[in-house]
Coordinates of C-alpha atoms in Angstrom, one line a residue:
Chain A
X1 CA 0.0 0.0 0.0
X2 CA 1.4 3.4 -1.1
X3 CA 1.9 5.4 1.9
X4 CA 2.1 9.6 1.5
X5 CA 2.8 12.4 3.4
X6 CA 0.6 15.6 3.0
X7 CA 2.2 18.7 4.0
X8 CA 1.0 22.3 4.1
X9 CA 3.3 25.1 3.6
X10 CA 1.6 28.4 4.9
X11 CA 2.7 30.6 7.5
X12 CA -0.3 32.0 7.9
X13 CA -1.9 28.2 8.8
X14 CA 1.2 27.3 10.5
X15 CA 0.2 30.9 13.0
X16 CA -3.3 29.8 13.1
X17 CA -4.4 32.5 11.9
X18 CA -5.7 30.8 8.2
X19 CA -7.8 27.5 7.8
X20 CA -6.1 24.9 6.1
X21 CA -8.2 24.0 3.3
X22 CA -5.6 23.3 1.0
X23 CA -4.2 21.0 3.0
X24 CA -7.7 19.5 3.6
X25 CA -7.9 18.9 0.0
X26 CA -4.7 16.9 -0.2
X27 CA -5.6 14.3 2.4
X28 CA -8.4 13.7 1.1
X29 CA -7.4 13.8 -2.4
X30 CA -4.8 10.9 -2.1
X31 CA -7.4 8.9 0.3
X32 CA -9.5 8.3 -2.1
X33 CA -6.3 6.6 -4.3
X34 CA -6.7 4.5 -1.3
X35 CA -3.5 5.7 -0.4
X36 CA -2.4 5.7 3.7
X37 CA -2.1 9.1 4.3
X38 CA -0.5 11.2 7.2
X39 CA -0.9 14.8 7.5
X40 CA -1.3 17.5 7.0
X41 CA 1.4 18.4 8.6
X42 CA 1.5 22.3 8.5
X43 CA 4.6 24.4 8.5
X44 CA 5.5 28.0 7.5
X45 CA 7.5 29.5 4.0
X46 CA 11.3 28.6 4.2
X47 CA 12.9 26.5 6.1
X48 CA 10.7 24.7 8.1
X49 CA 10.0 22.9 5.2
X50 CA 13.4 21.8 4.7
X51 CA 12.7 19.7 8.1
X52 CA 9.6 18.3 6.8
X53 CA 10.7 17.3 3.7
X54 CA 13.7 15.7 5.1
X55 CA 11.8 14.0 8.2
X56 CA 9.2 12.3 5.2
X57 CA 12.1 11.4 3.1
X58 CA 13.7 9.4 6.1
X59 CA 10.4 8.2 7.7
X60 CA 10.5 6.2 4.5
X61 CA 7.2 7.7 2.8
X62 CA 6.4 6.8 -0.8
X63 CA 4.8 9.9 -1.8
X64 CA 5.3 13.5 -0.4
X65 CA 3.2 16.0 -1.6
X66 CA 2.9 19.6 -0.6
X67 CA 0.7 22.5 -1.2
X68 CA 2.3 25.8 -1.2
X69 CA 5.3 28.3 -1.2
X70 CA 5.5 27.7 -5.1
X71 CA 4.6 31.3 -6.3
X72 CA 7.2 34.6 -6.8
X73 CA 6.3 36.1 -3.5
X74 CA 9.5 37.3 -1.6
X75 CA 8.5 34.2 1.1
X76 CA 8.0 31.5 -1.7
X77 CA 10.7 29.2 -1.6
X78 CA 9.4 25.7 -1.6
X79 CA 10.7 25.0 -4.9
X80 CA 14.4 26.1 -3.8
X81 CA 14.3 23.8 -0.3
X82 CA 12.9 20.7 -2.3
X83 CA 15.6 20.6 -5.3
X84 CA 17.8 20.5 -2.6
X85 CA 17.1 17.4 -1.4
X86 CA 16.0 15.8 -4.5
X87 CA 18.0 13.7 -6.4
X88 CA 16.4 13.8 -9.7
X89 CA 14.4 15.8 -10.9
X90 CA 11.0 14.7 -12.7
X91 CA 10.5 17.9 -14.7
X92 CA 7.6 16.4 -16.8
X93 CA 5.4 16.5 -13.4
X94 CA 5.4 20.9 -13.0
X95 CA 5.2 20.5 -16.8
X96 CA 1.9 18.7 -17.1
X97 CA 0.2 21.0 -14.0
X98 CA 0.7 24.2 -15.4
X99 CA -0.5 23.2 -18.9
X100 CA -3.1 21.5 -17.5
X101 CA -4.0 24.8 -15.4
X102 CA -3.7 27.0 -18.9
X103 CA -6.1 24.6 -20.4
X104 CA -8.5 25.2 -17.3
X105 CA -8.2 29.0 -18.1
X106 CA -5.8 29.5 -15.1
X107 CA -3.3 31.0 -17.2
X108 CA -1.3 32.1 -13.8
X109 CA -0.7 28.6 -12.7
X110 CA 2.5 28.6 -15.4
X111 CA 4.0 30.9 -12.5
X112 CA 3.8 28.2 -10.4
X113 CA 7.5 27.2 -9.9
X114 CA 6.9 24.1 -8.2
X115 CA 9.1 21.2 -8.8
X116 CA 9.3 17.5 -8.6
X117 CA 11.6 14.5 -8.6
X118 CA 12.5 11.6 -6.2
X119 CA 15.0 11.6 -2.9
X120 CA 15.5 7.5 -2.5
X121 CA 12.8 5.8 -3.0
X122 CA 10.7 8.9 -2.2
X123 CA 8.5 10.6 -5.1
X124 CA 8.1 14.2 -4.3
X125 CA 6.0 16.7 -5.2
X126 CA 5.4 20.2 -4.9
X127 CA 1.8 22.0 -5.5
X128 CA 0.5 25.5 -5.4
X129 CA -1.5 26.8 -2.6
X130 CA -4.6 26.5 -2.8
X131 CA -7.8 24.0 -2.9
X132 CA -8.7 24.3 -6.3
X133 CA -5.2 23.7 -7.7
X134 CA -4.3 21.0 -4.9
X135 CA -7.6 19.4 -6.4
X136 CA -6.6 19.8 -10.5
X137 CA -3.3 18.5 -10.1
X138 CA -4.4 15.5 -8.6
X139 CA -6.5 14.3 -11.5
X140 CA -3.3 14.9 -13.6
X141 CA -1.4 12.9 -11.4
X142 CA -4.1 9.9 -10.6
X143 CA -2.6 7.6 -14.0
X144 CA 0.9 7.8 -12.7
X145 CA 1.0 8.1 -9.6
X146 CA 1.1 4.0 -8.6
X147 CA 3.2 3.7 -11.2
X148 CA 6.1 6.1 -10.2
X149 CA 6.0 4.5 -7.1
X150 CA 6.2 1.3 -8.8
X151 CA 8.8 1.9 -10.8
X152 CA 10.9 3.7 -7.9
X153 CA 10.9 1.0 -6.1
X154 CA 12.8 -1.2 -8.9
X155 CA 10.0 -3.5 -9.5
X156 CA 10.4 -4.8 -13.2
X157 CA 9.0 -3.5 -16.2
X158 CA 6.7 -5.8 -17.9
X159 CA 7.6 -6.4 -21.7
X160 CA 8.6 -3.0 -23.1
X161 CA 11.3 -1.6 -21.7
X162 CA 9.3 2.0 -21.1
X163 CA 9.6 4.7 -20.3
Chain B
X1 CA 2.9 51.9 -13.0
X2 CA 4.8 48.7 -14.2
X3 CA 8.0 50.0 -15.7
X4 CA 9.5 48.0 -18.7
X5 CA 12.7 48.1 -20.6
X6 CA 12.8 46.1 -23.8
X7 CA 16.2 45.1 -25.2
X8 CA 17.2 43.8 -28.7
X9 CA 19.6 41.2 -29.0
X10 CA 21.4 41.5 -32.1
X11 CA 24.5 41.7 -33.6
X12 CA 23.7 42.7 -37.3
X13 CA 21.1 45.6 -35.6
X14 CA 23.2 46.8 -33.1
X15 CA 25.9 47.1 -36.3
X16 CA 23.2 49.1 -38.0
X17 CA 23.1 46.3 -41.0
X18 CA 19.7 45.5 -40.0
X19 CA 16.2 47.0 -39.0
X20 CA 15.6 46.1 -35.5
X21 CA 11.8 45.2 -35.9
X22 CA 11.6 42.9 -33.2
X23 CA 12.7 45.4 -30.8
X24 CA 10.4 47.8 -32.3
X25 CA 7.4 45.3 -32.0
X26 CA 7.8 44.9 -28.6
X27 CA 8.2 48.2 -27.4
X28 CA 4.6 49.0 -29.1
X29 CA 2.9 45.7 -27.7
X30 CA 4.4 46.2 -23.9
X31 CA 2.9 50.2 -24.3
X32 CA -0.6 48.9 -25.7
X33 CA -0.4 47.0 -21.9
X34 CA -0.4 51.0 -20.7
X35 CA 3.1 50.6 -19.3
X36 CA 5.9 52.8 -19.2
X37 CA 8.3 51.7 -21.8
X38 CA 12.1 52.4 -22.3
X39 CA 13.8 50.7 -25.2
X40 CA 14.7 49.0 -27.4
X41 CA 18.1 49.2 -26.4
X42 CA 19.8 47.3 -29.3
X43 CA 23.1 45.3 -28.2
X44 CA 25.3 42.8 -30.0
X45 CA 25.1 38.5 -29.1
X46 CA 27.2 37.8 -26.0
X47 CA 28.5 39.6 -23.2
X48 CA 26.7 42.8 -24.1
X49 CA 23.6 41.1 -23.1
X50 CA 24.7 41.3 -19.6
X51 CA 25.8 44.7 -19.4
X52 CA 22.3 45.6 -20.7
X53 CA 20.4 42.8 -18.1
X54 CA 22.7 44.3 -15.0
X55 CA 21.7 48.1 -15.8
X56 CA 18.1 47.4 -15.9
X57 CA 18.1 45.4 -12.7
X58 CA 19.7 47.9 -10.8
X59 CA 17.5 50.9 -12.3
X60 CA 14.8 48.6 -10.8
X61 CA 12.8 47.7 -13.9
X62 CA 9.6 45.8 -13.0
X63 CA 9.8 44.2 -16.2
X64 CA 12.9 43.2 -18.8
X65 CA 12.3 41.3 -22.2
X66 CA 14.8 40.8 -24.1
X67 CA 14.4 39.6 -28.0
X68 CA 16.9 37.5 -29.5
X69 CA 19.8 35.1 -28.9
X70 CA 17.8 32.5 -27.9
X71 CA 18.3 29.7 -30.3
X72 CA 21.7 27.6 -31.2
X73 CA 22.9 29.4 -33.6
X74 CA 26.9 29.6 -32.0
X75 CA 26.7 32.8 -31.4
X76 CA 23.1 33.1 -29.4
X77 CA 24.0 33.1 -25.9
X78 CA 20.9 35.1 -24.3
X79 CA 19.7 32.5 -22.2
X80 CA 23.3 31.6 -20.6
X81 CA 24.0 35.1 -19.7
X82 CA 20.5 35.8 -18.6
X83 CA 20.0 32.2 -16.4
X84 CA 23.1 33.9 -14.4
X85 CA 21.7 36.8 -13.3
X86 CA 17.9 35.2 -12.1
X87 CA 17.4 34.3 -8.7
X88 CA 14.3 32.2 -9.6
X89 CA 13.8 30.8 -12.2
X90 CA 10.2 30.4 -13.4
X91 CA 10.1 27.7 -16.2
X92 CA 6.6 27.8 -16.9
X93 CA 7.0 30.8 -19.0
X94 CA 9.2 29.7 -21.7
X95 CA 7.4 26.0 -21.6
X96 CA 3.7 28.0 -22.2
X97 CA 5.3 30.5 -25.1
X98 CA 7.0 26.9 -26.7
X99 CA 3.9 25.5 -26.6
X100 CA 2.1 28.5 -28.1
X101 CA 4.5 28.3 -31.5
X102 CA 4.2 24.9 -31.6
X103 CA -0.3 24.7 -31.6
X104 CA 0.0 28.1 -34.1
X105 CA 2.4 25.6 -36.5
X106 CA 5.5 26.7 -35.9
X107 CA 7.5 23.6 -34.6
X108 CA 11.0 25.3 -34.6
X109 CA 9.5 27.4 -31.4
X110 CA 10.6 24.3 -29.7
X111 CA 14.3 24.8 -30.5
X112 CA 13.9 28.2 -28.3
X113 CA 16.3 28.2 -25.1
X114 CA 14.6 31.6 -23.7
X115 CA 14.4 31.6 -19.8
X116 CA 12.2 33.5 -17.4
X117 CA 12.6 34.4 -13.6
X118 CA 13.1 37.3 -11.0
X119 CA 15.9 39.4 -10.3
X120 CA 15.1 41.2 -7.0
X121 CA 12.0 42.7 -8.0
X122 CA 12.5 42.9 -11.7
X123 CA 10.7 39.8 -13.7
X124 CA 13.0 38.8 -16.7
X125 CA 11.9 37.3 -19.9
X126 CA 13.8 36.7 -23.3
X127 CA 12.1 35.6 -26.2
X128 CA 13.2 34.8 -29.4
X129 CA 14.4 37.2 -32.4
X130 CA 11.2 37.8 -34.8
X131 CA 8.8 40.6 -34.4
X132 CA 6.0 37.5 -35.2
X133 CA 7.3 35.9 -32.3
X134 CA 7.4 38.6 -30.2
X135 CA 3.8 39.3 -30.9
X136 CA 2.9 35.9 -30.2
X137 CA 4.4 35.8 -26.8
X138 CA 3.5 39.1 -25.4
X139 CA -0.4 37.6 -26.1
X140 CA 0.3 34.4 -23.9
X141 CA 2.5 37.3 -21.2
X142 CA -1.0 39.5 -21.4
X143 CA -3.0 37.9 -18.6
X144 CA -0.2 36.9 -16.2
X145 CA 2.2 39.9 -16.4
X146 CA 0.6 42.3 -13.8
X147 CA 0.2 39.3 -11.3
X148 CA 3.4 38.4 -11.7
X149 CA 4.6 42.7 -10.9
X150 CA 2.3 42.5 -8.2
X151 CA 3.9 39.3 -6.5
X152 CA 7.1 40.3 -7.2
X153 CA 6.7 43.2 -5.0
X154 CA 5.5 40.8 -2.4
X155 CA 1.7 42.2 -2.6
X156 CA -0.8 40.4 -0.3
X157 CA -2.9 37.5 -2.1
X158 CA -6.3 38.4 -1.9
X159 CA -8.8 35.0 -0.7
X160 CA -6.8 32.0 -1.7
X161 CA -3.1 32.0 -1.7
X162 CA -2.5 30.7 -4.8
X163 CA 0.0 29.9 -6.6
Chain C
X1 CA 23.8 15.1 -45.3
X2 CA 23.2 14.6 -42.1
X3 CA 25.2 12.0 -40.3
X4 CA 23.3 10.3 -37.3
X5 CA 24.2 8.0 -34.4
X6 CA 21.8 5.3 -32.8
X7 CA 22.5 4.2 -29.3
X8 CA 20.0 1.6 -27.3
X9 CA 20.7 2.0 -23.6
X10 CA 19.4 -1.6 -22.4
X11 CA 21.7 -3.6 -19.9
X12 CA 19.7 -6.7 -21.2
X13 CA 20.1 -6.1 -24.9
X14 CA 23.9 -5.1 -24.1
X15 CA 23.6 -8.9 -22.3
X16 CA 21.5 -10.5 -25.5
X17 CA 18.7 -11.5 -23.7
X18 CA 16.1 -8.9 -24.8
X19 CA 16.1 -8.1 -28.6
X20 CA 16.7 -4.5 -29.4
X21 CA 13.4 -3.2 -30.9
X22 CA 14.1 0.3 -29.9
X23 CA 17.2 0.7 -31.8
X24 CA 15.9 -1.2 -34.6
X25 CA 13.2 1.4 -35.0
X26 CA 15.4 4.2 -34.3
X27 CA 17.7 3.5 -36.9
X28 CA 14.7 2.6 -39.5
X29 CA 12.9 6.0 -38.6
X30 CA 16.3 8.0 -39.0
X31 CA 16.7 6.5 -42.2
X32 CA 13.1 7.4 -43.5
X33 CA 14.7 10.7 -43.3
X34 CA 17.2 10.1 -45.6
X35 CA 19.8 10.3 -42.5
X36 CA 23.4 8.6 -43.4
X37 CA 22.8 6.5 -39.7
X38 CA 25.0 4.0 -37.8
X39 CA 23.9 1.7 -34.6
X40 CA 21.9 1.3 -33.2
X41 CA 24.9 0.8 -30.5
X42 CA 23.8 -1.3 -27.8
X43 CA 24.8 -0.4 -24.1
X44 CA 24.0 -1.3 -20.9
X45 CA 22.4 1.0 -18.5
X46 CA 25.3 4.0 -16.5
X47 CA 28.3 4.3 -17.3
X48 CA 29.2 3.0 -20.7
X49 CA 26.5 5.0 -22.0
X50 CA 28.9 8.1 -21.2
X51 CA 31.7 6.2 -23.6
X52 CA 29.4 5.7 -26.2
X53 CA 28.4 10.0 -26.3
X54 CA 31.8 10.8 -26.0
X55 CA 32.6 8.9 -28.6
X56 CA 29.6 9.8 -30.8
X57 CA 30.7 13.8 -30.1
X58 CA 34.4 13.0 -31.1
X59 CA 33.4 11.5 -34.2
X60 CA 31.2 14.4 -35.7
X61 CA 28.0 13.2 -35.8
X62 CA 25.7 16.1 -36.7
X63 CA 22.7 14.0 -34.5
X64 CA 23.1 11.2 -31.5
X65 CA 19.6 9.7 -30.4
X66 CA 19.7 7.5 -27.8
X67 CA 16.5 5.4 -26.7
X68 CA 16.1 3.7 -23.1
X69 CA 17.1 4.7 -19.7
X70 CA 15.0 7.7 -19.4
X71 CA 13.1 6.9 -16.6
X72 CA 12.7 6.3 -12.6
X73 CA 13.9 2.9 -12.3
X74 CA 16.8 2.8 -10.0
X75 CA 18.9 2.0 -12.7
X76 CA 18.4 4.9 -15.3
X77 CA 21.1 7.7 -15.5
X78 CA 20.7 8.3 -19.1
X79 CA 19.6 11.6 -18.8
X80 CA 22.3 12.2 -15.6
X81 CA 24.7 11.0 -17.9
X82 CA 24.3 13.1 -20.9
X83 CA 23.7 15.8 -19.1
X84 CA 27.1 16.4 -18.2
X85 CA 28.0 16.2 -21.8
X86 CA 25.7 18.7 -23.0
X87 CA 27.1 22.5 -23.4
X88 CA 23.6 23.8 -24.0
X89 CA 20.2 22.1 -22.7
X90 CA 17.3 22.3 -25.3
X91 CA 14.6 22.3 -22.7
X92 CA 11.4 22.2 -25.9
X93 CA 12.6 18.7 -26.9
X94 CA 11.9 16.4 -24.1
X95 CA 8.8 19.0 -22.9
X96 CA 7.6 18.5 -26.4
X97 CA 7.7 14.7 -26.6
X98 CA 6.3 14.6 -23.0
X99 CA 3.5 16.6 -24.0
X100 CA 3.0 14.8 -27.5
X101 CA 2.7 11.4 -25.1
X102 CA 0.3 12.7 -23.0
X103 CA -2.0 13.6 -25.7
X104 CA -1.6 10.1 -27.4
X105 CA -3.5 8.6 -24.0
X106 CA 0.1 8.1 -22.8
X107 CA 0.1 9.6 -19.1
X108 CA 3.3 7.8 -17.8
X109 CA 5.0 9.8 -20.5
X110 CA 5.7 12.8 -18.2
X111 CA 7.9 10.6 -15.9
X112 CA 10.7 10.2 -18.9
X113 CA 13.7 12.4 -17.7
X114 CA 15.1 12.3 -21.0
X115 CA 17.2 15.7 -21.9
X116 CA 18.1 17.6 -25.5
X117 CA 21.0 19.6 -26.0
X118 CA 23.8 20.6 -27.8
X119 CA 27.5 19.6 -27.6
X120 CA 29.7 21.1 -30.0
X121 CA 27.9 20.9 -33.3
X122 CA 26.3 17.6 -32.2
X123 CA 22.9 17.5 -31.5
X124 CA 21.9 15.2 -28.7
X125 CA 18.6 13.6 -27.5
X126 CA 17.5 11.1 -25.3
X127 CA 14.1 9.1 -25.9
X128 CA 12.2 6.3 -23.9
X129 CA 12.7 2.5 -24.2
X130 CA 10.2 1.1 -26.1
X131 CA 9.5 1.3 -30.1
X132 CA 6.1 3.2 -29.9
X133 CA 7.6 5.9 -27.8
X134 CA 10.9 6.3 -30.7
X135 CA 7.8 6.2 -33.4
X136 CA 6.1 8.7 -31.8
X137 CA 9.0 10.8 -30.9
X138 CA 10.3 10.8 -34.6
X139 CA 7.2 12.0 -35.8
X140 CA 7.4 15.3 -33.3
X141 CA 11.1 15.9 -34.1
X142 CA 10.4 15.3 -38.1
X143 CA 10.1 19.0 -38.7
X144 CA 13.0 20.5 -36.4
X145 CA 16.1 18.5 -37.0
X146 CA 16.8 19.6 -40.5
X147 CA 16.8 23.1 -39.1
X148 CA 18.4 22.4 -35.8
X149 CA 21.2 20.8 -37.6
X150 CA 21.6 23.7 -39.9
X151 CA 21.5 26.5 -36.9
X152 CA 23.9 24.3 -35.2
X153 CA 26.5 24.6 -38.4
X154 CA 26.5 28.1 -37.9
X155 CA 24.6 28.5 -41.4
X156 CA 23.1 31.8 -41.9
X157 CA 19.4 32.2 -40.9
X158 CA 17.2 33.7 -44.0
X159 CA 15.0 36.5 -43.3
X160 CA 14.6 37.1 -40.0
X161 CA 16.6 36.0 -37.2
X162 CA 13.9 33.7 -35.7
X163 CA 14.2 32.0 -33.1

């Protein structure tokens, strides 16, 4: 069973002093993959995030995904923390959100800078903040998901050789 | 007021041995966006570039765009000497003004290395050297530029705080 | 004419027990072209996939494709690999051929890490394991290389300086 990680990067949520509903959407987003799900575990812009990530990554999670920090605000640095502590980088993943957020008529999701890519055996992935994208990008992501994981993992490819 | 500067990357019109039309094109589309407009300053491939990029960041520019240099010819070097001076890069830029050649039948808009980020407070876009292209882009730049100014300078989201 | 190299990153078609269908259709496509083409070269996975560039660069091949490798397993470095090789990334490629996958009802497309580039006057890109993926691939690139090729050369652009 695919376990995941959900974190929330807000530092107005981390302060209490915004509702989480991104973060809301997440967990219950990857539940119904039928996913085991922890989180949301909420933290603020910068480097707190940099401890999450790193604490998923070692707790041995599949699939970390996080909703915010992705933007061109002066605190939006998600995108900077995670590269650091990914190993490669699955640029296809931002790729496919922000055109899929154009085609939705979103046309600011291509500032989204969020990136994606594994650390180990660990598929992580950055979203934008807020429900409706957190929602979106998981439709783009429900084919491949279970098989990133799969493939992460090392288990075999059956007959062809792709990707 | 967003402040722009455009800047013309060209060898053969900053020799005078050609008419700098792209340069010309976007400084008219940028104005019909009602913002203040310096340029075209025309410089030569290479180093000039970045003499051009640094003056404009520290005259604090809300906007650079740069035209030409950006394919791989051995001379274009635009997007080297640009990717140097961005903080952050944001990819989604030159992956949505691709796309755009490639759905209005130009394929070769994939060969396009153009980057796109922030510098401080100054968001930095190259695009390639035709005044058609130019056009092109500034239509797929019209509805995210002024969010992008306004993030830059670390305005407050309204609602949601997305991206 | 355009001289082109075929390499088949596969460490069990290096070892002879998987038949090279990716190369086979590499080199065929290439051909239909009317590309003077040698390989497909067949290596296994890492390392001697490095060898087989360098050599490739040294001996003036105007185009290198290489097919396999390109994904998450914990054995693909292709696009690691040729990375390091490449003087100047060519970033529309692989999001082109991602993007081309994904509208063929192809999701797992996205996850290919393959990369494009330039290293000296070579042209270098990586594509996915399997046959359909090198079909497809070849039909998206069909209208670029001749001019990629050409920029590459240093031949003079007609008209207007585009891109």
């Amino acid at each position: 069973m695919t376990r995941a990680l959900a974190i929330t990067v807000s530092t107005r949520a981390a302060a209490g002093t915004r509702t989480d509903l991104s973060g809301a959407a997440l967990v219950a987003g990857l539940r119904a993959f039928d996913f085991e799900v922890d989180g949301p575990l909420v933290v603020a812009d910068g480097e707190p995030v940099d401890a999450a990530l790193r604490a998923g990554i070692q707790q041995g999670y599949d699939l970390i995904i996080s909703t915010g920090g992705t933007g061109i605000s002066p605190t939006d640095a998600t995108p900077e923390i995670t590269t650091r502590l990914i190993e490669r980088l699955l640029p296809g993943i931002p790729e496919a959100l922000r055109a899929d957020g154009v085609k939705r008529g979103i046309p600011t999701a291509l500032l989204s800078r969020g990136v994606a890519g594994t650390a180990g055996q660990t598929l992580i992935i950055n979203l934008p903040g807020s429900p409706g994208a957190v929602r979106d990008a998981l439709e783009v992501l429900a084919p491949i998901l279970g098989h990133a994981v799969d493939q992460l993992s090392g288990a075999d490819h059956q007959g062809a050789d792709q990707p």
